[in-house]
Coordinates of N, CA and C in Angstrom, one line a residue:
M1 N -0.9 1.6 0.6 CA 0.5 1.2 0.5 C 1.2 1.8 -0.7
R2 N 2.4 2.2 -0.5 CA 3.0 2.9 -1.8 C 4.3 2.0 -2.1
I3 N 4.5 1.6 -3.3 CA 5.6 0.5 -3.8 C 6.4 1.3 -4.8
L4 N 7.8 1.1 -4.8 CA 8.7 1.5 -5.8 C 9.1 0.3 -6.5
L5 N 8.9 0.3 -7.8 CA 9.4 -0.9 -8.6 C 10.6 -0.4 -9.4
A6 N 11.6 -1.0 -9.3 CA 12.9 -0.7 -9.9 C 13.2 -1.9 -10.9
E7 N 12.9 -1.6 -12.2 CA 12.8 -2.7 -13.3 C 13.2 -2.1 -14.5
D8 N 14.2 -2.6 -15.1 CA 14.6 -2.0 -16.6 C 13.9 -2.6 -17.7
D9 N 13.2 -3.7 -17.6 CA 12.7 -4.5 -18.8 C 11.2 -3.8 -18.8
S10 N 10.9 -3.0 -19.8 CA 9.7 -2.2 -20.0 C 8.5 -3.0 -20.0
V11 N 8.4 -4.2 -20.7 CA 7.2 -5.0 -20.8 C 7.0 -5.5 -19.4
L12 N 8.0 -5.9 -18.6 CA 7.6 -6.6 -17.3 C 7.3 -5.4 -16.3
A13 N 7.8 -4.3 -16.5 CA 7.7 -3.3 -15.6 C 6.2 -2.7 -15.7
D14 N 5.8 -2.5 -17.0 CA 4.4 -2.1 -17.2 C 3.5 -3.1 -16.7
G15 N 3.6 -4.4 -17.0 CA 2.8 -5.3 -16.5 C 2.6 -5.5 -15.0
L16 N 3.7 -5.4 -14.2 CA 3.7 -5.4 -12.8 C 3.1 -4.2 -12.3
T17 N 3.4 -3.0 -12.9 CA 2.8 -1.8 -12.4 C 1.3 -1.8 -12.5
R18 N 0.7 -2.3 -13.7 CA -0.8 -2.3 -13.9 C -1.3 -3.3 -12.8
S19 N -0.8 -4.4 -12.7 CA -1.3 -5.5 -11.7 C -1.4 -4.9 -10.3
L20 N -0.2 -4.3 -9.9 CA -0.2 -3.9 -8.5 C -1.1 -2.7 -8.3
R21 N -1.3 -1.7 -9.2 CA -2.2 -0.7 -9.1 C -3.8 -1.3 -9.1
Q22 N -4.0 -2.2 -9.9 CA -5.3 -3.0 -9.9 C -5.6 -3.5 -8.6
S23 N -4.6 -3.9 -7.8 CA -4.7 -4.6 -6.5 C -4.7 -3.5 -5.4
G24 N -4.7 -2.2 -5.7 CA -4.8 -1.1 -4.9 C -3.6 -0.6 -4.3
Y25 N -2.4 -0.9 -4.9 CA -1.2 -0.2 -4.3 C -0.8 1.0 -5.3
A26 N -0.5 2.0 -4.6 CA 0.2 3.1 -5.4 C 1.5 2.7 -5.8
T27 N 1.7 2.7 -7.1 CA 3.0 2.0 -7.6 C 3.7 3.0 -8.6
D28 N 5.0 3.4 -8.2 CA 5.8 4.1 -9.0 C 7.0 3.2 -9.7
C29 N 7.5 3.6 -10.8 CA 8.4 2.8 -11.4 C 9.6 3.6 -11.9
V30 N 10.9 3.0 -11.7 CA 12.1 3.7 -12.2 C 12.8 2.5 -12.9
K31 N 13.7 2.9 -13.9 CA 14.4 2.0 -14.8 C 15.8 2.0 -14.8
N32 N 16.4 2.6 -13.8 CA 18.0 2.4 -13.7 C 18.3 2.7 -12.2
G33 N 19.3 2.2 -11.8 CA 19.9 2.2 -10.5 C 20.0 3.6 -9.8
I34 N 20.7 4.6 -10.6 CA 20.8 5.9 -10.2 C 19.6 6.6 -9.8
E35 N 18.4 6.3 -10.6 CA 17.1 7.0 -10.4 C 16.5 6.3 -9.0
A36 N 16.6 5.0 -8.9 CA 16.1 4.3 -7.7 C 16.7 4.8 -6.5
D37 N 18.1 5.0 -6.4 CA 18.8 5.4 -5.3 C 18.4 6.9 -5.1
S38 N 18.2 7.7 -6.1 CA 17.8 9.2 -5.8 C 16.4 9.3 -5.1
V39 N 15.6 8.3 -5.8 CA 14.2 8.5 -5.3 C 14.0 8.1 -3.9
L40 N 14.7 6.9 -3.6 CA 14.8 6.2 -2.2 C 15.3 7.2 -1.2
A41 N 16.2 8.0 -1.5 CA 16.9 8.9 -0.6 C 15.9 10.1 -0.1
T42 N 14.9 10.4 -1.1 CA 14.1 11.6 -1.0 C 12.6 11.3 -0.7
Q43 N 12.1 10.1 -1.0 CA 10.7 9.9 -0.7 C 10.5 8.6 0.1
D44 N 9.3 8.6 0.6 CA 8.9 7.4 1.6 C 8.0 6.3 0.7
F45 N 8.4 5.1 1.0 CA 7.7 4.0 0.4 C 7.5 2.9 1.4
D46 N 6.6 2.1 1.2 CA 6.3 1.0 2.0 C 6.9 -0.3 1.5
L47 N 7.4 -0.5 0.3 CA 8.0 -1.8 -0.3 C 8.9 -1.3 -1.4
L48 N 10.0 -1.8 -1.6 CA 10.8 -1.7 -2.8 C 10.8 -3.1 -3.5
I49 N 10.5 -3.2 -4.8 CA 10.7 -4.4 -5.6 C 11.8 -4.1 -6.5
L50 N 13.0 -4.8 -6.4 CA 14.3 -4.4 -6.9 C 14.8 -5.4 -7.7
D51 N 14.9 -5.0 -9.2 CA 15.7 -6.0 -10.0 C 17.3 -5.8 -9.8
L52 N 17.9 -6.9 -9.8 CA 19.4 -6.7 -9.4 C 20.1 -6.3 -10.7
G53 N 19.5 -6.5 -11.8 CA 20.2 -6.3 -13.1 C 20.1 -4.9 -13.7
L54 N 20.0 -3.8 -12.9 CA 19.7 -2.6 -13.4 C 20.8 -1.9 -14.1
P55 N 20.6 -1.0 -15.0 CA 21.7 -0.1 -15.7 C 22.1 0.9 -14.7
K56 N 23.3 1.5 -15.1 CA 23.7 2.8 -14.5 C 24.3 2.5 -12.8
M57 N 23.6 1.6 -12.2 CA 23.9 1.3 -10.9 C 23.3 0.0 -10.6
S58 N 24.0 -1.0 -10.2 CA 23.5 -2.4 -9.9 C 22.4 -2.2 -8.7
G59 N 21.5 -3.3 -8.8 CA 20.5 -3.4 -7.7 C 21.2 -3.7 -6.4
L60 N 22.3 -4.5 -6.5 CA 23.0 -4.7 -5.2 C 23.5 -3.4 -4.6
E61 N 24.0 -2.5 -5.5 CA 24.6 -1.3 -4.9 C 23.5 -0.3 -4.4
V62 N 22.3 -0.4 -5.1 CA 21.1 0.4 -4.6 C 20.7 -0.1 -3.3
L63 N 20.6 -1.5 -3.1 CA 20.4 -2.1 -1.8 C 21.3 -1.7 -0.7
Q64 N 22.6 -1.8 -1.1 CA 23.7 -1.5 -0.1 C 23.6 0.0 0.4
R65 N 23.3 1.0 -0.6 CA 23.2 2.4 -0.1 C 22.0 2.6 0.6
L66 N 21.0 1.9 0.3 CA 19.7 2.0 1.1 C 19.9 1.6 2.5
R67 N 20.5 0.5 2.7 CA 20.7 0.0 4.1 C 21.7 0.8 4.9
A68 N 22.8 1.4 4.1 CA 23.7 2.4 4.7 C 23.0 3.6 5.3
R69 N 21.8 4.0 4.7 CA 21.2 5.0 5.3 C 20.2 4.6 6.4
N70 N 20.4 3.4 7.0 CA 19.7 2.9 8.1 C 18.1 2.8 7.7
S71 N 17.8 2.7 6.5 CA 16.5 2.4 6.1 C 16.1 0.9 6.3
H72 N 14.8 0.7 6.9 CA 14.3 -0.7 7.0 C 13.3 -1.0 6.2
L73 N 13.3 -0.2 5.1 CA 12.2 -0.4 4.0 C 12.3 -2.0 3.6
P74 N 11.2 -2.7 3.6 CA 11.1 -4.1 3.0 C 11.6 -4.1 1.6
V75 N 12.4 -5.1 1.2 CA 13.0 -5.1 -0.1 C 12.7 -6.5 -0.7
L76 N 12.1 -6.7 -1.8 CA 11.8 -7.9 -2.6 C 12.7 -7.7 -3.9
I77 N 13.8 -8.7 -3.9 CA 14.5 -8.5 -5.1 C 14.2 -9.6 -6.2
L78 N 14.4 -9.3 -7.4 CA 14.1 -9.9 -8.6 C 15.4 -10.3 -9.3
T79 N 15.6 -11.6 -9.5 CA 16.8 -12.1 -10.1 C 16.6 -13.0 -11.3
A80 N 17.5 -13.2 -12.1 CA 17.5 -14.4 -13.1 C 17.5 -15.5 -12.5
A81 N 17.0 -16.6 -13.0 CA 16.8 -18.0 -12.3 C 18.1 -18.5 -11.9
D82 N 19.3 -18.3 -12.7 CA 20.6 -18.8 -12.4 C 21.6 -18.1 -11.6
S83 N 21.1 -16.9 -11.0 CA 22.0 -16.1 -10.4 C 22.0 -16.3 -8.9
I84 N 22.4 -17.5 -8.4 CA 22.4 -17.9 -7.1 C 23.3 -17.0 -6.2
E85 N 24.5 -16.7 -6.6 CA 25.4 -15.9 -5.9 C 24.7 -14.5 -5.7
Q86 N 24.1 -13.9 -6.6 CA 23.5 -12.7 -6.6 C 22.4 -12.7 -5.4
R87 N 21.7 -13.9 -5.6 CA 20.5 -13.8 -4.4 C 21.1 -13.9 -3.0
V88 N 22.2 -14.7 -2.8 CA 22.8 -14.8 -1.5 C 23.4 -13.4 -1.1
R89 N 24.0 -12.7 -2.0 CA 24.5 -11.4 -1.8 C 23.5 -10.5 -1.4
G90 N 22.4 -10.5 -2.1 CA 21.3 -9.7 -1.8 C 20.7 -9.8 -0.5
L91 N 20.5 -11.2 0.0 CA 20.1 -11.5 1.3 C 21.1 -11.0 2.3
D92 N 22.3 -11.2 2.1 CA 23.4 -10.7 2.9 C 23.2 -9.2 3.2
L93 N 23.0 -8.4 2.2 CA 23.0 -7.1 2.2 C 21.8 -6.5 2.9
G94 N 20.7 -7.3 3.1 CA 19.5 -6.9 3.9 C 18.2 -7.1 3.1
A95 N 18.2 -7.8 1.9 CA 17.0 -7.9 1.3 C 16.1 -8.9 2.1
D96 N 14.7 -8.8 2.0 CA 13.9 -9.5 2.9 C 13.3 -10.7 2.2
D97 N 13.3 -10.6 0.8 CA 12.9 -11.8 0.1 C 13.4 -11.7 -1.3
F98 N 13.2 -12.8 -2.1 CA 13.7 -12.7 -3.5 C 12.8 -13.8 -4.2
M99 N 12.6 -13.4 -5.6 CA 11.8 -14.2 -6.6 C 12.9 -14.2 -7.9
A100 N 12.9 -15.5 -8.3 CA 13.7 -15.7 -9.6 C 12.7 -15.5 -10.9
K101 N 13.2 -15.0 -11.9 CA 12.5 -14.9 -13.1 C 12.7 -16.1 -13.9
P102 N 11.6 -16.5 -14.7 CA 10.1 -15.9 -14.6 C 9.4 -16.4 -13.4
F103 N 8.4 -15.6 -12.9 CA 7.7 -15.9 -11.7 C 6.2 -15.7 -12.0
D104 N 5.5 -16.4 -11.1 CA 4.0 -16.3 -11.2 C 3.5 -15.0 -10.5
L105 N 2.6 -14.2 -11.2 CA 2.2 -13.0 -10.7 C 1.5 -13.1 -9.4
S106 N 0.7 -14.1 -9.2 CA -0.1 -14.3 -7.9 C 0.8 -14.6 -6.9
E107 N 2.0 -15.3 -7.1 CA 2.8 -15.5 -5.9 C 3.5 -14.3 -5.5
L108 N 4.0 -13.4 -6.6 CA 4.6 -12.1 -6.3 C 3.7 -11.1 -5.5
E109 N 2.4 -11.2 -5.8 CA 1.4 -10.5 -5.2 C 1.3 -10.9 -3.7
A110 N 1.3 -12.2 -3.5 CA 1.1 -12.7 -2.1 C 2.5 -12.4 -1.2
R111 N 3.6 -12.4 -1.8 CA 4.8 -11.9 -1.2 C 4.7 -10.5 -0.8
V112 N 4.3 -9.7 -1.8 CA 4.1 -8.3 -1.6 C 3.1 -8.1 -0.3
R113 N 2.1 -8.8 -0.2 CA 1.2 -8.5 0.9 C 1.8 -9.0 2.2
A114 N 2.7 -10.0 2.2 CA 3.4 -10.4 3.3 C 4.4 -9.3 3.7
L115 N 5.1 -9.0 2.9 CA 6.2 -8.0 3.1 C 5.7 -6.6 3.5
T116 N 4.6 -6.0 2.9 CA 4.0 -4.8 3.5 C 3.4 -5.0 4.8
R117 N 2.9 -6.2 5.0 CA 2.4 -6.3 6.5 C 3.4 -6.5 7.5
R118 N 4.6 -7.1 7.1 CA 5.7 -7.1 7.9 C 6.3 -5.7 8.1
G119 N 6.3 -4.9 7.1 CA 6.8 -3.6 7.3 C 6.2 -2.6 8.1
A120 N 4.8 -3.1 8.2 CA 3.9 -2.2 9.0 C 4.0 -2.6 10.4
G121 N 4.9 -3.5 10.7 CA 5.1 -3.8 12.1 C 4.8 -5.2 12.6
G122 N 4.3 -6.0 11.5 CA 4.1 -7.4 11.8 C 2.9 -7.5 12.7
G123 N 1.9 -6.6 12.8 CA 0.7 -6.7 13.7 C -0.2 -7.6 13.1
P124 N -1.5 -7.5 13.6 CA -2.6 -8.6 13.4 C -2.9 -8.3 11.8
T125 N -3.4 -9.3 11.0 CA -3.7 -9.2 9.7 C -5.1 -8.6 9.5
V126 N -5.9 -8.6 10.7 CA -7.2 -8.0 10.7 C -7.3 -6.9 11.7
I127 N -7.8 -5.8 11.2 CA -7.9 -4.6 12.1 C -9.4 -4.5 12.2
R128 N -9.8 -4.3 13.7 CA -11.2 -4.3 14.0 C -11.5 -2.9 14.7
H129 N -12.5 -2.3 14.1 CA -13.0 -1.0 14.7 C -14.5 -1.0 14.7
G130 N -15.0 -1.3 16.1 CA -16.4 -1.4 16.4 C -16.9 -2.7 15.5
P131 N -17.9 -2.3 14.7 CA -18.6 -3.6 13.9 C -17.7 -3.9 12.7
L132 N -16.8 -3.0 12.4 CA -16.0 -3.1 11.0 C -14.7 -3.9 11.4
S133 N -14.6 -4.8 10.4 CA -13.2 -5.5 10.4 C -12.7 -5.5 9.0
Y134 N -11.3 -5.3 8.9 CA -10.6 -5.2 7.7 C -9.4 -6.2 7.7
D135 N -9.5 -7.0 6.7 CA -8.4 -8.0 6.4 C -7.4 -7.4 5.6
Q136 N -6.2 -7.2 6.0 CA -5.2 -6.4 5.4 C -4.4 -7.3 4.3
V137 N -4.6 -8.7 4.5 CA -4.0 -9.5 3.5 C -4.9 -9.8 2.3
G138 N -6.2 -10.0 2.6 CA -7.2 -10.1 1.6 C -7.9 -9.0 1.1
R139 N -7.5 -7.8 1.7 CA -8.0 -6.6 1.3 C -9.5 -6.5 1.3
I140 N -10.1 -7.0 2.2 CA -11.6 -7.2 2.4 C -12.1 -6.6 3.6
A141 N -13.2 -5.8 3.5 CA -13.8 -5.1 4.7 C -15.1 -5.6 5.0
Y142 N -15.5 -5.8 6.2 CA -16.9 -6.3 6.6 C -17.6 -5.3 7.7
I143 N -18.8 -5.3 7.7 CA -19.5 -4.6 8.8 C -20.5 -5.6 9.3
N144 N -20.5 -5.9 10.6 CA -21.4 -7.1 11.1 C -21.3 -8.1 10.2
E145 N -20.1 -8.6 9.9 CA -19.9 -9.8 9.1 C -20.4 -9.8 7.7
Q146 N -21.0 -8.6 7.2 CA -21.3 -8.5 5.8 C -20.1 -7.7 5.0
M147 N -19.7 -8.3 3.9 CA -18.7 -7.7 3.2 C -19.2 -6.5 2.4
L148 N -18.2 -5.5 2.5 CA -18.6 -4.2 1.9 C -18.0 -4.1 0.4
D149 N -18.7 -3.6 -0.4 CA -18.2 -3.4 -1.8 C -17.5 -2.1 -2.0
L150 N -16.2 -2.2 -1.9 CA -15.2 -1.1 -1.8 C -14.3 -1.1 -3.1
S151 N -14.1 0.0 -3.7 CA -13.1 0.1 -4.8 C -11.7 0.1 -4.2
A152 N -10.7 -0.2 -5.1 CA -9.3 -0.1 -4.6 C -9.0 1.1 -4.0
R153 N -9.4 2.3 -4.5 CA -9.1 3.5 -3.7 C -9.7 3.7 -2.4
E154 N -11.0 3.2 -2.2 CA -11.8 3.3 -1.1 C -11.1 2.2 0.0
L155 N -10.6 1.2 -0.4 CA -10.0 0.2 0.5 C -8.7 0.9 1.0
G156 N -8.0 1.5 0.0 CA -6.7 2.2 0.5 C -6.9 3.3 1.5
L157 N -8.0 4.1 1.2 CA -8.4 5.1 2.2 C -8.8 4.7 3.4
L158 N -9.5 3.5 3.4 CA -10.1 3.0 4.7 C -8.8 2.4 5.5
E159 N -7.9 1.8 4.9 CA -6.7 1.3 5.5 C -5.9 2.3 6.3
V160 N -5.7 3.5 5.5 CA -5.0 4.6 6.1 C -5.7 5.0 7.4
L161 N -7.0 5.3 7.2 CA -7.7 5.9 8.4 C -7.7 4.9 9.6
L162 N -7.8 3.5 9.2 CA -7.9 2.7 10.4 C -6.5 2.6 11.0
Q163 N -5.5 2.7 10.2 CA -4.2 2.7 10.9 C -3.8 3.9 11.8
R164 N -4.6 4.9 11.5 CA -4.5 6.2 12.3 C -5.8 6.6 13.0
S165 N -6.6 5.6 13.4 CA -7.7 5.8 14.1 C -7.7 6.8 15.2
G166 N -8.4 7.8 15.3 CA -8.6 8.8 16.3 C -7.4 9.9 15.9
R167 N -6.7 9.9 15.0 CA -5.8 10.8 14.6 C -6.2 11.6 13.3
L168 N -5.7 12.8 13.1 CA -6.0 13.5 12.0 C -5.0 13.0 10.7
V169 N -5.7 12.9 9.7 CA -4.9 12.5 8.4 C -5.2 13.6 7.4
S170 N -4.2 14.2 7.0 CA -4.3 15.3 6.1 C -4.6 14.9 4.7
K171 N -5.1 15.7 3.7 CA -5.4 15.3 2.4 C -4.1 15.1 1.7
E172 N -3.0 15.8 2.0 CA -1.7 15.5 1.4 C -1.2 14.2 1.8
Q173 N -1.3 13.6 3.0 CA -1.1 12.4 3.5 C -1.8 11.3 2.7
L174 N -3.1 11.6 2.5 CA -3.8 10.5 1.6 C -3.5 10.6 0.2
V175 N -3.0 11.6 -0.4 CA -2.6 11.6 -1.8 C -1.3 10.8 -1.8
D176 N -0.4 10.9 -0.8 CA 1.0 10.3 -0.7 C 0.7 8.8 -0.7
H177 N -0.3 8.4 0.1 CA -0.5 6.9 0.3 C -1.3 6.2 -0.9
L178 N -2.2 7.1 -1.6 CA -3.0 6.5 -2.5 C -2.8 6.6 -4.1
C179 N -1.8 7.5 -4.2 CA -1.6 8.0 -5.7 C 0.0 7.9 -6.0
E180 N 0.2 7.6 -7.3 CA 1.6 7.6 -7.8 C 1.9 8.9 -8.2
W181 N 3.3 9.2 -8.3 CA 3.9 10.5 -8.2 C 3.4 11.1 -9.6
S182 N 3.3 10.4 -10.7 CA 2.9 10.8 -11.9 C 1.4 11.2 -12.1
E183 N 0.7 11.1 -11.1 CA -0.8 11.2 -11.1 C -1.3 12.6 -10.4
E184 N -2.1 13.3 -11.2 CA -2.6 14.6 -10.6 C -3.9 14.3 -9.8
V185 N -3.8 14.4 -8.6 CA -5.1 14.3 -7.8 C -5.4 15.5 -7.2
S186 N -6.6 15.9 -7.3 CA -7.0 17.1 -6.6 C -7.7 16.9 -5.2
N187 N -7.8 17.9 -4.4 CA -8.4 17.8 -3.2 C -9.9 17.5 -3.4
N188 N -10.6 17.9 -4.4 CA -11.9 17.4 -4.8 C -12.0 16.0 -4.9
A189 N -11.0 15.3 -5.6 CA -11.1 13.9 -5.8 C -11.0 13.2 -4.4
I190 N -10.1 13.6 -3.6 CA -10.0 13.1 -2.3 C -11.4 13.1 -1.6
E191 N -12.0 14.4 -1.6 CA -13.3 14.4 -1.1 C -14.3 13.6 -1.5
V192 N -14.2 13.3 -2.9 CA -15.2 12.3 -3.5 C -14.9 10.9 -2.9
Y193 N -13.6 10.4 -2.8 CA -13.4 9.1 -2.2 C -13.8 9.1 -0.8
V194 N -13.6 10.1 0.0 CA -14.1 10.1 1.4 C -15.7 10.1 1.4
H195 N -16.3 10.8 0.6 CA -17.7 10.8 0.6 C -18.4 9.6 0.2
R196 N -17.8 8.7 -0.7 CA -18.2 7.4 -1.1 C -18.0 6.3 0.1
L197 N -16.9 6.5 0.7 CA -16.6 5.6 1.8 C -17.4 5.7 2.9
R198 N -17.8 7.1 3.2 CA -18.5 7.6 4.4 C -20.0 6.8 4.2
K199 N -20.5 6.8 3.0 CA -21.8 6.3 2.7 C -21.9 4.8 3.0
K200 N -20.7 4.1 2.9 CA -20.6 2.7 3.0 C -20.4 2.2 4.5
I201 N -19.6 3.0 5.2 CA -19.4 2.5 6.5 C -20.2 3.2 7.8
E202 N -20.7 4.4 7.5 CA -21.5 5.0 8.5 C -22.8 4.2 8.9
I203 N -23.2 3.4 7.9 CA -24.5 2.5 8.3 C -24.1 1.6 9.3
G204 N -23.0 1.4 9.7 CA -22.5 0.6 10.8 C -22.3 1.4 12.0
G205 N -22.4 2.6 12.1 CA -22.3 3.6 13.3 C -21.0 4.2 13.3
L206 N -20.0 4.0 12.3 CA -18.8 4.6 12.2 C -18.8 6.0 11.6
R207 N -18.0 6.9 12.0 CA -17.9 8.2 11.5 C -16.6 8.6 11.2
I208 N -16.4 9.2 9.9 CA -15.3 10.0 9.4 C -15.7 11.5 9.6
A209 N -15.0 12.1 10.5 CA -15.0 13.5 10.8 C -14.1 14.3 9.9
T210 N -14.6 15.4 9.3 CA -13.8 16.4 8.6 C -13.4 17.6 9.4
V211 N -12.2 17.7 9.4 CA -11.5 18.9 10.1 C -11.2 19.9 9.1
R212 N -12.1 20.8 9.0 CA -12.0 21.9 7.8 C -10.7 22.4 7.6
G213 N -10.2 22.3 6.5 CA -8.9 22.9 6.0 C -7.7 22.1 6.4
L214 N -7.9 20.9 7.2 CA -6.8 20.1 7.6 C -6.9 18.7 7.0
G215 N -7.9 18.0 7.2 CA -8.1 16.7 6.7 C -9.1 15.9 7.4
Y216 N -9.0 14.5 7.7 CA -10.1 13.7 8.2 C -9.6 12.9 9.3
C217 N -10.6 12.3 10.1 CA -10.2 11.6 11.2 C -11.3 10.5 11.3
L218 N -10.9 9.3 11.4 CA -11.9 8.1 11.7 C -12.0 8.2 13.2
E219 N -13.3 8.5 13.7 CA -13.5 8.8 15.1 C -13.5 7.5 15.9
K220 N -12.9 7.4 17.0 CA -13.1 6.2 17.9 C -14.6 5.6 18.0
F221 N -14.8 4.4 17.9 CA -16.2 3.8 17.9 C -16.6 3.8 19.4
V222 N -17.8 4.3 19.5 CA -18.5 4.3 20.8 C -19.6 3.3 20.8
E223 N -19.6 2.3 21.7 CA -20.6 1.3 21.7 C -21.9 1.9 22.1
P224 N -23.1 1.4 21.4 CA -24.3 1.8 21.6 C -24.7 1.8 23.2
A225 N -25.6 2.7 23.6 CA -26.0 2.7 25.0 C -26.8 1.4 25.2
A226 N -26.9 0.9 26.6 CA -27.6 -0.3 27.0 C -29.1 -0.1 26.4
G227 N -29.7 -1.1 25.9 CA -31.0 -1.1 25.4 C -31.2 -0.7 23.9
T228 N -30.1 -0.2 23.3 CA -30.1 0.1 21.8 C -29.2 -1.0 21.1
T229 N -29.5 -1.1 19.8 CA -28.7 -2.0 19.1 C -28.3 -1.3 17.8
T230 N -27.1 -1.6 17.2 CA -26.7 -1.1 15.7 C -27.4 -1.9 14.9
P231 N -28.3 -1.4 13.9 CA -28.9 -2.2 12.9 C -27.9 -2.8 12.0
P232 N -28.2 -4.1 11.4 CA -27.3 -4.8 10.6 C -27.2 -4.0 9.3
A233 N -26.0 -4.0 8.7 CA -25.8 -3.3 7.5 C -26.5 -3.8 6.4
P234 N -27.2 -2.9 5.6 CA -27.9 -3.3 4.4 C -27.0 -3.6 3.3
A235 N -27.4 -4.2 2.3 CA -26.6 -4.4 1.1 C -26.2 -3.1 0.5
V236 N -24.9 -3.0 0.1 CA -24.3 -1.7 -0.4 C -24.2 -1.8 -1.8
P237 N -24.7 -1.0 -2.7 CA -24.5 -1.2 -4.1 C -23.0 -0.6 -4.4
P238 N -22.5 -1.1 -5.6 CA -21.2 -0.7 -6.0 C -21.1 0.8 -6.2
G239 N -19.9 1.4 -6.1 CA -19.6 2.7 -6.4 C -19.6 3.6 -5.3

């Protein structure tokens, strides 16, 4: 999931960005309304966290212009605790949720999970693929009910592949979903993430196919033939 944070308070922006990245979200940050509007008009995100008190262009105007482009991007607005009129105005303009400052970080992350899930179509919170199940809210993966030890990048990669099961996902698409715009990520790095994920899920009979020069595909799971069983997944070491 890729998030745009529009917040001009440097301390708050840095803290939120670090926390969201540690939770596995590719998070980019802008610090004024004009930059937010420009980025939203040219790039794709899964969620916008929008401070209403932005310089150069107010958060309300950013939101209004976003909805005027017929964008259905989920928007979580951040407001001062006493700005009730702004909150009402933001919701009327198409915001999906709001939080008053100061707020609890764990509550914000819970709302982020809810909004990104809603933005993905409000489908089931658990994706199943053969013996593998992935909880999109808790960001936990299991094979045969045994939890896999996956890094944030591996979880993000698995989520993208599961959402596009049976279809090709290019390396460029993976970079877009996993990485911030300021981050230099080589094709070799993507190959490393895929290699690590492969080792951890192919023990359950799942397969990530490489389409040389194009990308990767999580193949549709085929149930074992009658009389055979898929062995239980052994413990998987970190990394």
